[in-house]
Amino acid sequence: MNSMSHDQYDVVIVGSGFAGMYMLHRVRALGLSVRVLEAGSGVGGTWFWNRYPGARCDVESVQYSYQFSDALQQEWDWSERYATGPEILRYANHVADRFDLRRDIQFNTRVTQMTFDEDAARWTIRTNAHTAIDAKFCIMATGCLSSVNKPKFKGLDSFRGEIFHTGSWPHERVDFTGKRVGIIGTGSSAIQAIPIIAQEVRHLFVFQRTPNYAVPARNAPLDPQVRRQTKENYASMRARAKQMPNGLDFVFNPVSAVEATTEERQREYEARWAQGGVTFMGSFGDLLLNQAANDTAAEFVRGKIRETVRDPEVARTLSPRNIIGCKRLCVDTGYWETFNRTNVSLIDVSGTPIEEIMPEGLQVGGKNYPLDAIIFATGFDAMTGALTAIDIRGRRGNTLKDKWAEGARTYLGLAMAGFPNLFTITGPGSPSVLTNMLPSIEQHVEWIAECLDYLGKRGVRQIEPRIDAENAWVAHNTAVAGTSLRSSCSSWYVGANVPGKPRVFMPYIGGFPAYVAKCEEVAANAYEGFALT
Ligand code: N01
């Protein structure tokens, strides 16, 4: 390792998605030296990697955007109600240029190991670029859905066609014209990609293990008048959003679905269906608290599937039976209609799993499906995967992977006992993926920046959660998770999609306002629950 450089910084940030970019901006403002290490060749995180056809945000563009700079809000024009992946990536690049971020970002650099030196109270960060970087603080902006989950099917390497993963899609356009394509998975990514890819292929085979609920996006160009009014009223919209459990400005109906009449329920569900988007889950106050209430919404969506899909057997196979909203609700454009196409086949692999990938295709239930390309739309090792993929060694050389062997443990989703001077942005134990990610990211970035400022002004060498505070937060997390139907099903929220991953409900479900209040209280009480030395 003679060629290693040993650059020293006050702060190293890992990742240059929306979290890493804003963190860089805030750390610079503190006058600290800072370096961002980014595995990709550009900024944008999720939107840099997820370039599959149809990739789009299911949060409305005017809300899925930064609010820290009003000048930025005012100058950027979103073109559609839901922005496409490429438009969000252009926005991320605009932010990088506008705030001159690139000069402190080292691209094509994947962090492989981080070791805490207890004597020096500093981190050594090693990368695939054979550099060793030394920093007082490390901030992990590695994303919640960034480490891809690619099941290791028998014979995978023998496949002679092309293999893709939605979460790590090529940058150049992939042409499926005239090809037989198989797509594995029916989560949000697949539900967005399938209607687009179906238009191009000779035949699309959809391998479905669990059917999913999807509501129409009702996407459209953003009305110039709506855009203008939004710009005039950004501050009030953002303030309302901060009062909502999911950090989104939308109309939540607190009425109980089981107490409403059949007609009232039908009216509400129809109105939400016509409006489109994830706010369908705000139709009634008890949809995620009461199984009977949830059943009414689930049955409404199943009715829509039956109305849309012409073949009753295909409609039945596409109809989910689990709790609606337990897995993240999907938002679609023409998904159900796609199954009326003659060049699309649905293959149910719930009872008979994919047995093997062969050189010519894929085998299920003893039947061969000849394919030219296979798309893995199999999701992510969510929330913890990007962190445990790095060999992170804290006090006494203990690894984060070992600490989390029975499930993620953090204090506020911001830091871990045994790992001083290390912060996680939207880490497990914070509302993160249950909220609009942008405001959650901004809240964490601002909390961490204020904390660094506090530590710097007082000459504090080390900050680390106390184990009792961490244990109490984990216990509180587990208790609130138990009050929601969401913790009761197999989803990536509980790690169920990754074989062998411990089943723990990872995001904090107590809601954004309560969480923010707790973070503010901790800071106001001289970082209560943290040991400062
Ligand atoms: O991944 P997923 P995703 N054999 O984990 C199946 C965000 N997102 O990339 O349900 C066969 O949801 C798996 O089946 P099952 C959003 O938060 C946002 O689609 O485990 N199938 C499932 O059907 C979302 O929730 C946006 O039984 C296998 C699918 O693969 C998150 O990313 C767009 C399998 C994986 O679905 C993840 O979404 C896209 C196997 N061995 C994504 N293993 C927007 O903002 C897995 N599957 C719109």
Coordinates of C-alpha atoms and ligand atoms in Angstrom, one line a residue:
M1 CA 0.0 0.0 0.0
N2 CA 2.9 2.4 -0.6
S3 CA 0.9 4.3 -3.2
M4 CA -1.7 5.3 -0.5
S5 CA -2.3 8.9 0.2
H6 CA -3.3 9.9 3.7
D7 CA -5.5 12.9 3.3
Q8 CA -6.9 14.4 6.4
Y9 CA -10.3 16.1 6.8
D10 CA -12.5 17.2 9.6
V11 CA -15.4 15.4 8.0
V12 CA -15.8 12.6 5.4
I13 CA -19.3 12.1 3.9
V14 CA -20.0 8.9 2.2
G15 CA -22.4 9.3 -0.7
S16 CA -23.5 12.2 -2.9
G17 CA -27.2 11.6 -3.2
F18 CA -29.6 14.2 -1.9
A19 CA -28.3 13.6 1.7
G20 CA -24.6 13.8 0.9
M21 CA -25.0 16.9 -1.3
Y22 CA -26.8 18.9 1.3
M23 CA -24.6 17.6 4.1
L24 CA -21.6 18.9 2.2
H25 CA -23.2 22.3 1.8
R26 CA -23.8 22.6 5.5
V27 CA -20.4 21.3 6.6
R28 CA -18.7 23.8 4.4
A29 CA -20.7 26.5 6.0
L30 CA -19.2 25.5 9.3
G31 CA -15.7 26.2 7.9
L32 CA -14.7 22.5 8.3
S33 CA -12.6 20.7 5.8
V34 CA -14.7 18.0 4.1
R35 CA -14.5 15.3 1.4
V36 CA -17.4 13.4 -0.1
L37 CA -16.6 9.9 -1.3
E38 CA -19.0 8.6 -4.0
A39 CA -19.1 5.2 -5.6
G40 CA -20.8 6.4 -8.8
S41 CA -19.4 8.8 -11.5
G42 CA -22.0 11.4 -10.7
V43 CA -24.3 12.9 -8.1
G44 CA -27.9 11.9 -7.5
G45 CA -27.7 8.6 -5.5
T46 CA -30.9 6.6 -6.1
W47 CA -31.6 8.6 -9.3
F48 CA -28.1 8.0 -10.5
W49 CA -28.5 4.2 -10.2
N50 CA -32.2 3.5 -10.8
R51 CA -32.4 4.4 -14.5
Y52 CA -34.8 1.7 -15.5
P53 CA -37.6 2.6 -18.0
G54 CA -40.4 4.3 -16.3
A55 CA -38.5 5.3 -13.2
R56 CA -40.3 8.2 -11.5
C57 CA -40.9 9.5 -8.0
D58 CA -44.2 8.6 -6.4
V59 CA -44.0 11.8 -4.3
E60 CA -45.2 14.9 -6.1
S61 CA -42.3 16.8 -7.6
V62 CA -43.0 20.1 -5.7
Q63 CA -42.7 18.2 -2.5
Y64 CA -39.9 15.8 -3.4
S65 CA -37.4 18.7 -3.6
Y66 CA -35.1 20.7 -1.2
Q67 CA -36.6 23.5 0.8
F68 CA -33.3 24.8 2.4
S69 CA -32.9 27.4 -0.3
D70 CA -35.8 29.4 -1.3
A71 CA -33.9 30.8 -4.3
L72 CA -33.5 27.2 -5.5
Q73 CA -37.2 26.5 -5.0
Q74 CA -38.1 29.6 -7.0
E75 CA -35.7 29.0 -9.9
W76 CA -36.4 25.4 -10.5
D77 CA -39.4 24.5 -12.7
W78 CA -40.8 20.9 -12.4
S79 CA -42.4 19.8 -15.6
E80 CA -44.8 17.1 -14.3
R81 CA -46.8 16.3 -11.3
Y82 CA -44.5 13.3 -10.7
A83 CA -41.0 13.9 -12.0
T84 CA -39.3 11.3 -14.1
G85 CA -36.0 9.8 -12.9
P86 CA -34.0 11.8 -15.6
E87 CA -35.6 15.1 -14.5
I88 CA -34.8 14.4 -10.8
L89 CA -31.2 13.6 -11.9
R90 CA -31.1 16.9 -13.8
Y91 CA -32.3 18.7 -10.6
A92 CA -29.5 16.9 -8.5
N93 CA -26.9 18.1 -11.1
H94 CA -28.3 21.6 -11.0
V95 CA -28.0 21.6 -7.2
A96 CA -24.4 20.4 -7.5
D97 CA -23.5 23.1 -9.9
R98 CA -25.5 25.9 -8.2
F99 CA -23.7 25.3 -4.9
D100 CA -20.4 24.4 -6.5
L101 CA -20.4 21.0 -4.8
R102 CA -18.3 18.9 -7.2
R103 CA -14.9 20.2 -6.2
D104 CA -15.3 18.4 -2.8
I105 CA -16.7 15.2 -4.2
Q106 CA -14.4 12.3 -5.2
F107 CA -16.3 10.2 -7.7
N108 CA -15.8 6.5 -8.6
T109 CA -14.6 5.9 -5.1
R110 CA -16.3 3.1 -3.1
V111 CA -15.6 3.0 0.6
T112 CA -14.6 -0.5 1.6
Q113 CA -13.5 -0.1 5.3
M114 CA -13.7 2.4 8.1
T115 CA -11.7 1.9 11.3
F116 CA -11.9 4.1 14.4
D117 CA -8.7 4.8 16.1
E118 CA -9.5 5.2 19.8
D119 CA -6.3 7.0 20.8
A120 CA -6.5 9.6 18.0
A121 CA -10.3 9.7 18.1
R122 CA -10.3 9.6 14.3
W123 CA -11.6 7.4 11.5
T124 CA -9.4 5.9 8.8
I125 CA -11.4 5.3 5.6
R126 CA -10.2 3.0 2.9
T127 CA -11.6 2.8 -0.6
N128 CA -11.3 0.9 -3.8
A129 CA -9.2 3.8 -5.1
H130 CA -6.4 2.6 -2.7
T131 CA -6.6 5.8 -0.8
A132 CA -6.7 6.0 3.0
I133 CA -8.4 9.1 4.3
D134 CA -8.3 10.2 7.8
A135 CA -11.3 12.1 9.3
K136 CA -12.5 13.2 12.7
F137 CA -16.2 12.7 11.8
C138 CA -17.8 10.3 9.3
I139 CA -21.3 10.9 8.0
M140 CA -22.9 8.1 6.2
A141 CA -25.2 9.4 3.4
T142 CA -25.4 6.0 1.8
G143 CA -29.1 5.8 1.2
C144 CA -31.9 3.5 2.5
L145 CA -32.4 1.7 -0.8
S146 CA -29.0 1.5 -2.5
S147 CA -27.6 -1.9 -1.9
V148 CA -29.3 -4.1 -4.5
N149 CA -30.9 -7.5 -3.6
K150 CA -30.1 -10.0 -6.3
P151 CA -31.2 -13.5 -5.4
K152 CA -28.6 -16.1 -6.1
F153 CA -30.7 -18.4 -8.4
K154 CA -29.0 -21.6 -9.3
G155 CA -27.4 -21.4 -12.8
L156 CA -27.5 -17.6 -12.9
D157 CA -24.0 -17.3 -14.4
S158 CA -24.9 -19.8 -17.1
F159 CA -27.5 -17.5 -18.7
R160 CA -26.4 -16.5 -22.2
G161 CA -28.7 -13.5 -22.6
E162 CA -28.5 -10.1 -20.9
I163 CA -29.1 -9.6 -17.1
F164 CA -30.3 -6.3 -15.6
H165 CA -31.2 -5.0 -12.2
T166 CA -33.6 -2.1 -11.9
G167 CA -31.5 -0.7 -9.0
S168 CA -28.3 -0.6 -11.1
W169 CA -29.5 0.1 -14.6
P170 CA -27.1 0.9 -17.5
H171 CA -26.7 4.6 -18.4
E172 CA -27.3 4.1 -22.0
R173 CA -30.7 3.2 -23.4
V174 CA -31.5 -0.6 -23.4
D175 CA -33.4 -1.7 -26.5
F176 CA -35.7 -4.6 -25.9
T177 CA -37.3 -4.4 -29.3
G178 CA -38.2 -7.9 -30.6
K179 CA -36.8 -9.6 -27.5
R180 CA -38.3 -12.1 -25.1
V181 CA -37.8 -10.6 -21.7
G182 CA -38.4 -11.9 -18.2
I183 CA -38.9 -9.6 -15.2
I184 CA -38.6 -11.0 -11.7
G185 CA -40.6 -9.1 -9.0
T186 CA -43.7 -7.0 -8.8
G187 CA -42.6 -4.2 -6.4
S188 CA -42.7 -0.4 -7.2
S189 CA -39.8 -0.6 -9.6
A190 CA -41.4 -3.5 -11.7
I191 CA -44.8 -1.8 -11.6
Q192 CA -43.3 1.3 -13.1
A193 CA -41.1 -0.6 -15.7
I194 CA -43.5 -3.3 -16.9
P195 CA -46.0 -1.0 -18.8
I196 CA -43.1 0.7 -20.6
I197 CA -41.1 -2.4 -21.4
A198 CA -44.2 -4.3 -22.6
Q199 CA -44.7 -1.8 -25.4
E200 CA -41.3 -2.7 -26.8
V201 CA -40.7 -6.4 -26.4
R202 CA -41.7 -9.4 -28.4
H203 CA -43.0 -10.9 -25.2
L204 CA -42.7 -10.0 -21.5
F205 CA -42.9 -12.7 -18.9
V206 CA -43.7 -11.3 -15.4
F207 CA -42.6 -13.6 -12.6
Q208 CA -44.7 -12.7 -9.6
R209 CA -44.1 -14.0 -6.1
T210 CA -46.4 -11.7 -4.2
P211 CA -49.0 -9.5 -5.9
N212 CA -48.9 -5.9 -4.9
Y213 CA -51.4 -3.1 -4.5
A214 CA -51.0 -0.1 -6.9
V215 CA -53.1 3.0 -7.3
P216 CA -53.0 5.2 -10.4
A217 CA -50.6 8.1 -10.4
R218 CA -52.7 10.3 -12.6
N219 CA -49.5 12.0 -13.7
A220 CA -49.8 15.0 -16.0
P221 CA -47.8 18.0 -17.0
L222 CA -47.6 20.5 -14.1
D223 CA -50.2 23.2 -14.8
P224 CA -48.2 26.6 -15.0
Q225 CA -50.8 28.1 -12.6
V226 CA -50.3 25.4 -10.1
R227 CA -46.5 25.8 -10.4
R228 CA -46.8 29.6 -9.8
Q229 CA -49.1 29.2 -6.9
T230 CA -46.9 26.5 -5.4
K231 CA -43.9 28.8 -5.6
E232 CA -45.8 31.6 -3.9
N233 CA -46.9 29.3 -1.1
Y234 CA -43.9 27.0 -0.7
A235 CA -43.4 28.1 2.9
S236 CA -46.9 27.3 4.1
M237 CA -47.0 24.0 2.2
R238 CA -43.7 22.9 3.7
A239 CA -44.9 23.9 7.2
R240 CA -48.1 21.9 6.8
A241 CA -46.1 18.9 5.6
K242 CA -43.9 19.0 8.7
Q243 CA -47.0 18.5 10.8
M244 CA -47.9 15.2 9.0
P245 CA -46.7 11.8 10.1
N246 CA -45.3 11.1 6.7
G247 CA -43.9 14.6 6.1
L248 CA -46.2 15.1 3.1
D249 CA -48.7 17.9 2.6
F250 CA -52.0 16.1 1.9
V251 CA -55.5 15.8 3.1
F252 CA -55.8 13.1 5.8
N253 CA -59.2 11.9 6.7
P254 CA -59.2 11.0 10.4
V255 CA -62.6 9.2 10.2
S256 CA -62.7 5.5 10.9
A257 CA -63.4 3.3 7.9
V258 CA -65.3 0.8 9.9
E259 CA -67.6 3.5 11.4
A260 CA -68.3 5.0 7.9
T261 CA -71.2 3.7 5.9
T262 CA -70.6 1.6 2.7
E263 CA -71.6 4.6 0.6
E264 CA -69.3 6.9 2.5
R265 CA -66.4 4.5 2.0
Q266 CA -67.1 4.1 -1.6
R267 CA -67.3 7.8 -2.2
E268 CA -64.0 8.4 -0.4
Y269 CA -62.1 5.6 -2.1
E270 CA -63.4 6.6 -5.5
A271 CA -62.4 10.2 -4.9
R272 CA -58.9 9.2 -3.8
W273 CA -58.6 6.8 -6.7
A274 CA -59.5 9.6 -9.1
Q275 CA -57.1 11.9 -7.5
G276 CA -54.3 9.4 -7.7
G277 CA -51.1 8.7 -5.7
V278 CA -50.0 7.3 -2.3
T279 CA -52.4 9.6 -0.4
F280 CA -55.0 6.9 -1.1
M281 CA -53.8 5.5 2.3
G282 CA -55.1 8.7 3.9
S283 CA -58.7 7.8 2.9
F284 CA -59.5 6.8 6.5
G285 CA -57.7 7.2 9.8
D286 CA -57.6 3.5 10.8
L287 CA -56.5 1.8 7.6
L288 CA -53.1 0.9 9.2
L289 CA -54.5 0.3 12.7
N290 CA -57.4 -2.0 12.2
Q291 CA -57.6 -5.2 10.0
A292 CA -61.3 -4.7 9.3
A293 CA -60.8 -1.1 8.1
N294 CA -57.8 -2.2 6.0
D295 CA -59.9 -5.0 4.4
T296 CA -62.4 -2.4 3.0
A297 CA -59.6 -0.5 1.2
A298 CA -58.0 -3.7 0.0
E299 CA -61.2 -5.0 -1.4
F300 CA -61.8 -1.7 -3.2
V301 CA -58.5 -2.0 -5.0
R302 CA -59.2 -5.7 -5.9
G303 CA -62.5 -4.5 -7.4
K304 CA -60.6 -2.1 -9.6
I305 CA -58.2 -4.9 -10.7
R306 CA -61.2 -7.1 -11.6
E307 CA -62.8 -4.2 -13.6
T308 CA -59.6 -3.6 -15.5
V309 CA -58.0 -6.9 -16.2
R310 CA -60.1 -8.8 -18.8
D311 CA -59.0 -12.4 -18.0
P312 CA -60.6 -13.3 -14.6
E313 CA -57.8 -15.8 -13.8
V314 CA -55.1 -13.2 -14.4
A315 CA -57.1 -10.7 -12.4
R316 CA -57.3 -13.2 -9.5
T317 CA -53.6 -13.9 -9.6
L318 CA -52.8 -10.2 -9.7
S319 CA -55.0 -9.5 -6.7
P320 CA -53.1 -9.1 -3.4
R321 CA -54.6 -10.7 -0.2
N322 CA -52.3 -9.1 2.3
I323 CA -52.6 -5.8 4.1
I324 CA -52.8 -2.8 1.9
G325 CA -50.1 -0.3 2.7
C326 CA -48.2 -2.9 4.7
K327 CA -45.6 -3.1 1.9
R328 CA -45.2 0.4 0.5
L329 CA -48.2 1.2 -1.7
C330 CA -47.2 1.3 -5.4
V331 CA -48.2 4.1 -7.8
D332 CA -48.7 3.0 -11.4
T333 CA -49.5 4.3 -14.9
G334 CA -51.2 1.6 -16.9
Y335 CA -50.0 -1.4 -14.8
W336 CA -53.2 -3.4 -14.6
E337 CA -54.1 -2.6 -18.2
T338 CA -50.7 -4.0 -19.4
F339 CA -51.9 -7.5 -18.5
N340 CA -54.6 -7.2 -21.2
R341 CA -51.8 -7.2 -23.8
T342 CA -51.3 -10.4 -25.8
N343 CA -47.5 -10.1 -25.5
V344 CA -47.5 -10.1 -21.7
S345 CA -47.8 -13.3 -19.5
L346 CA -48.1 -13.5 -15.8
I347 CA -46.3 -16.4 -14.1
D348 CA -47.2 -17.1 -10.5
V349 CA -44.1 -18.2 -8.7
S350 CA -45.6 -18.0 -5.2
G351 CA -46.2 -21.8 -4.9
T352 CA -43.5 -22.9 -7.3
P353 CA -40.5 -20.7 -6.9
I354 CA -38.0 -20.0 -9.8
E355 CA -36.0 -23.3 -9.8
E356 CA -33.1 -22.4 -12.0
I357 CA -31.7 -20.1 -14.6
M358 CA -30.6 -22.0 -17.7
P359 CA -28.4 -20.8 -20.6
E360 CA -31.5 -20.2 -22.7
G361 CA -33.9 -18.9 -20.0
L362 CA -35.6 -19.6 -16.8
Q363 CA -37.3 -22.7 -15.3
V364 CA -40.4 -22.6 -13.1
G365 CA -42.5 -25.7 -12.1
G366 CA -40.6 -27.8 -14.6
K367 CA -41.5 -25.5 -17.5
N368 CA -38.8 -23.6 -19.4
Y369 CA -39.3 -19.9 -20.5
P370 CA -36.8 -19.1 -23.3
L371 CA -35.5 -15.5 -22.7
D372 CA -33.2 -13.1 -24.3
A373 CA -33.0 -10.9 -21.2
I374 CA -33.8 -11.2 -17.5
I375 CA -34.6 -8.1 -15.4
F376 CA -34.2 -8.4 -11.7
A377 CA -36.7 -6.0 -10.1
T378 CA -35.9 -7.7 -6.8
G379 CA -35.3 -4.6 -4.7
F380 CA -32.8 -3.8 -2.1
D381 CA -31.1 -4.9 1.1
A382 CA -32.9 -1.9 2.6
M383 CA -31.8 0.5 5.3
T384 CA -28.9 -1.6 6.6
G385 CA -27.4 -3.1 3.4
A386 CA -25.3 -0.2 2.3
L387 CA -23.8 0.2 5.8
T388 CA -23.0 -3.4 6.5
A389 CA -21.5 -3.7 3.0
I390 CA -18.7 -1.5 4.4
D391 CA -16.4 -3.1 7.0
I392 CA -17.1 -0.6 9.7
R393 CA -15.0 -1.1 12.9
G394 CA -15.7 1.0 15.9
R395 CA -14.3 0.7 19.5
R396 CA -12.1 -2.3 20.2
G397 CA -12.4 -3.3 16.5
N398 CA -16.0 -4.3 16.9
T399 CA -17.8 -4.4 13.6
L400 CA -21.2 -2.8 12.8
K401 CA -22.2 -6.0 11.1
D402 CA -21.8 -7.9 14.3
K403 CA -23.6 -5.2 16.3
W404 CA -26.5 -5.5 14.0
A405 CA -26.5 -9.3 13.7
E406 CA -29.9 -9.5 15.4
G407 CA -31.2 -6.4 13.8
A408 CA -30.2 -2.7 13.5
R409 CA -29.7 -0.8 16.7
T410 CA -29.3 3.0 16.7
Y411 CA -30.0 6.0 18.8
L412 CA -32.6 8.1 16.8
G413 CA -31.4 6.5 13.6
L414 CA -28.5 9.0 13.8
A415 CA -25.7 7.2 15.6
M416 CA -24.7 4.0 17.2
A417 CA -23.1 3.2 20.6
G418 CA -19.6 1.8 20.1
F419 CA -19.1 3.9 17.0
P420 CA -18.0 7.4 18.1
N421 CA -18.0 10.4 15.7
L422 CA -20.1 8.5 13.2
F423 CA -23.5 9.7 12.0
T424 CA -26.1 8.1 9.7
I425 CA -28.5 10.2 7.6
T426 CA -32.0 8.6 7.6
G427 CA -30.6 5.5 9.3
P428 CA -32.7 2.7 10.7
G429 CA -34.6 3.8 13.7
S430 CA -35.6 7.1 12.0
P431 CA -38.8 7.9 10.1
S432 CA -36.9 7.9 6.7
V433 CA -38.6 5.6 4.3
L434 CA -42.0 6.1 5.9
T435 CA -41.8 9.8 5.1
N436 CA -41.1 12.0 2.1
M437 CA -37.4 11.5 2.0
L438 CA -36.3 15.0 1.2
P439 CA -37.6 16.7 4.4
S440 CA -36.3 13.8 6.5
I441 CA -32.9 14.2 4.9
E442 CA -32.9 17.9 5.5
Q443 CA -33.9 17.5 9.1
H444 CA -31.1 15.0 9.7
V445 CA -28.5 17.1 7.9
E446 CA -29.4 20.2 9.9
W447 CA -29.4 18.3 13.2
I448 CA -26.0 16.9 12.4
A449 CA -24.6 20.2 11.3
E450 CA -25.8 21.9 14.5
C451 CA -24.3 19.1 16.5
L452 CA -20.9 19.5 14.8
D453 CA -21.0 23.2 15.4
Y454 CA -21.8 22.6 19.1
L455 CA -19.0 20.1 19.5
G456 CA -16.5 22.4 17.7
K457 CA -17.3 25.4 19.8
R458 CA -16.8 23.4 23.0
G459 CA -13.7 21.5 21.9
V460 CA -15.4 18.1 22.2
R461 CA -13.3 15.3 20.9
Q462 CA -15.9 12.5 20.7
I463 CA -19.6 12.0 20.6
E464 CA -21.2 8.6 21.0
P465 CA -24.7 7.4 22.0
R466 CA -24.9 5.9 25.5
I467 CA -26.0 2.3 25.4
D468 CA -28.9 3.0 27.8
A469 CA -30.3 5.7 25.5
E470 CA -29.8 3.5 22.4
N471 CA -31.6 0.6 24.1
A472 CA -34.4 2.8 25.2
W473 CA -34.8 4.2 21.7
V474 CA -34.8 0.6 20.2
A475 CA -37.4 -0.5 22.7
H476 CA -39.6 2.6 21.9
N477 CA -39.3 1.8 18.2
T478 CA -40.3 -1.8 18.7
A479 CA -43.3 -0.7 20.9
V480 CA -44.7 1.8 18.4
A481 CA -44.1 -0.6 15.5
G482 CA -46.3 -3.1 17.2
T483 CA -49.3 -0.6 17.1
S484 CA -49.3 -0.6 13.3
L485 CA -50.4 -3.4 10.9
R486 CA -47.3 -2.5 9.0
S487 CA -45.0 -4.5 11.2
S488 CA -47.1 -7.6 10.7
C489 CA -46.3 -8.6 7.1
S490 CA -43.3 -9.7 5.0
S491 CA -41.8 -6.6 3.5
W492 CA -38.4 -5.0 3.1
Y493 CA -39.4 -2.7 6.1
V494 CA -38.7 -5.9 8.3
G495 CA -35.9 -7.3 6.1
A496 CA -38.1 -10.2 4.9
N497 CA -37.0 -9.9 1.3
V498 CA -33.4 -10.8 2.0
P499 CA -32.8 -14.4 3.0
G500 CA -31.3 -14.7 6.5
K501 CA -31.8 -11.0 7.4
P502 CA -33.1 -10.5 10.9
R503 CA -36.8 -9.6 11.1
V504 CA -36.9 -6.2 12.8
F505 CA -39.1 -3.3 11.8
M506 CA -36.4 -0.9 10.7
P507 CA -37.9 2.6 10.2
Y508 CA -39.4 4.6 13.1
I509 CA -43.2 4.6 12.7
G510 CA -44.0 7.1 15.4
G511 CA -44.4 9.9 12.8
F512 CA -42.3 12.8 11.6
P513 CA -43.5 15.5 14.1
A514 CA -43.0 13.4 17.2
Y515 CA -39.6 12.3 15.9
V516 CA -38.4 15.8 15.2
A517 CA -39.6 17.0 18.6
K518 CA -37.5 14.2 20.2
C519 CA -34.4 15.2 18.2
E520 CA -34.8 18.8 19.1
E521 CA -35.3 18.0 22.8
V522 CA -32.1 15.9 22.7
A523 CA -30.1 18.7 21.2
A524 CA -31.6 21.3 23.5
N525 CA -30.6 19.2 26.5
A526 CA -26.9 19.3 25.6
Y527 CA -27.2 16.2 23.4
E528 CA -29.0 14.1 26.0
G529 CA -28.4 10.4 25.6
F530 CA -24.9 11.0 24.0
A531 CA -21.6 10.8 25.8
L532 CA -19.5 13.9 24.9
T533 CA -15.8 13.6 25.9
Ligands
N01_1 O1 -38.3 -3.6 -4.6 P1 -39.4 -4.4 -3.7 P2 -38.6 -2.4 -5.6 N1 -38.1 -14.7 -6.4 O2 -38.6 -5.1 -2.6 C1 -39.6 -9.9 -5.6 C2 -38.7 2.5 -3.6 N2 -39.1 2.8 -4.9 O3 -37.2 -2.0 -6.2 O4 -42.8 -9.4 -2.4 C3 -39.2 -14.1 -6.9 O5 -40.5 -3.6 -3.4 C4 -40.4 -9.5 -4.4 O6 -41.4 -10.5 -4.1 P3 -41.9 -10.6 -2.5 C5 -40.0 2.2 -2.8 O7 -39.8 2.6 -1.5 C6 -39.7 4.0 -5.1 O8 -39.7 -2.6 -6.5 O9 -40.7 -10.5 -1.7 N3 -39.4 -12.8 -6.6 C7 -41.0 -8.2 -4.9 O10 -42.1 -8.4 -5.8 C8 -40.1 0.7 -2.9 O11 -40.9 0.1 -1.9 C9 -40.2 4.3 -6.3 O12 -42.5 -11.9 -2.5 C10 -38.6 -12.2 -5.8 C11 -39.9 -7.7 -5.8 O13 -39.0 -8.7 -6.1 C12 -38.6 0.3 -2.8 O14 -37.9 1.3 -3.6 C13 -39.9 3.4 -7.4 C14 -37.5 -12.8 -5.2 C15 -39.1 -6.6 -5.1 O15 -39.9 -5.6 -4.7 C16 -38.3 -1.0 -3.4 O16 -39.0 -1.2 -4.6 C17 -39.2 2.3 -7.2 C18 -37.3 -14.2 -5.6 N4 -36.2 -14.9 -5.1 C19 -38.8 2.0 -6.0 N5 -36.8 -11.9 -4.4 C20 -40.9 5.5 -6.5 O17 -40.7 6.5 -5.9 C21 -37.5 -10.8 -4.5 N6 -38.6 -10.9 -5.3 C22 -42.0 5.4 -7.4

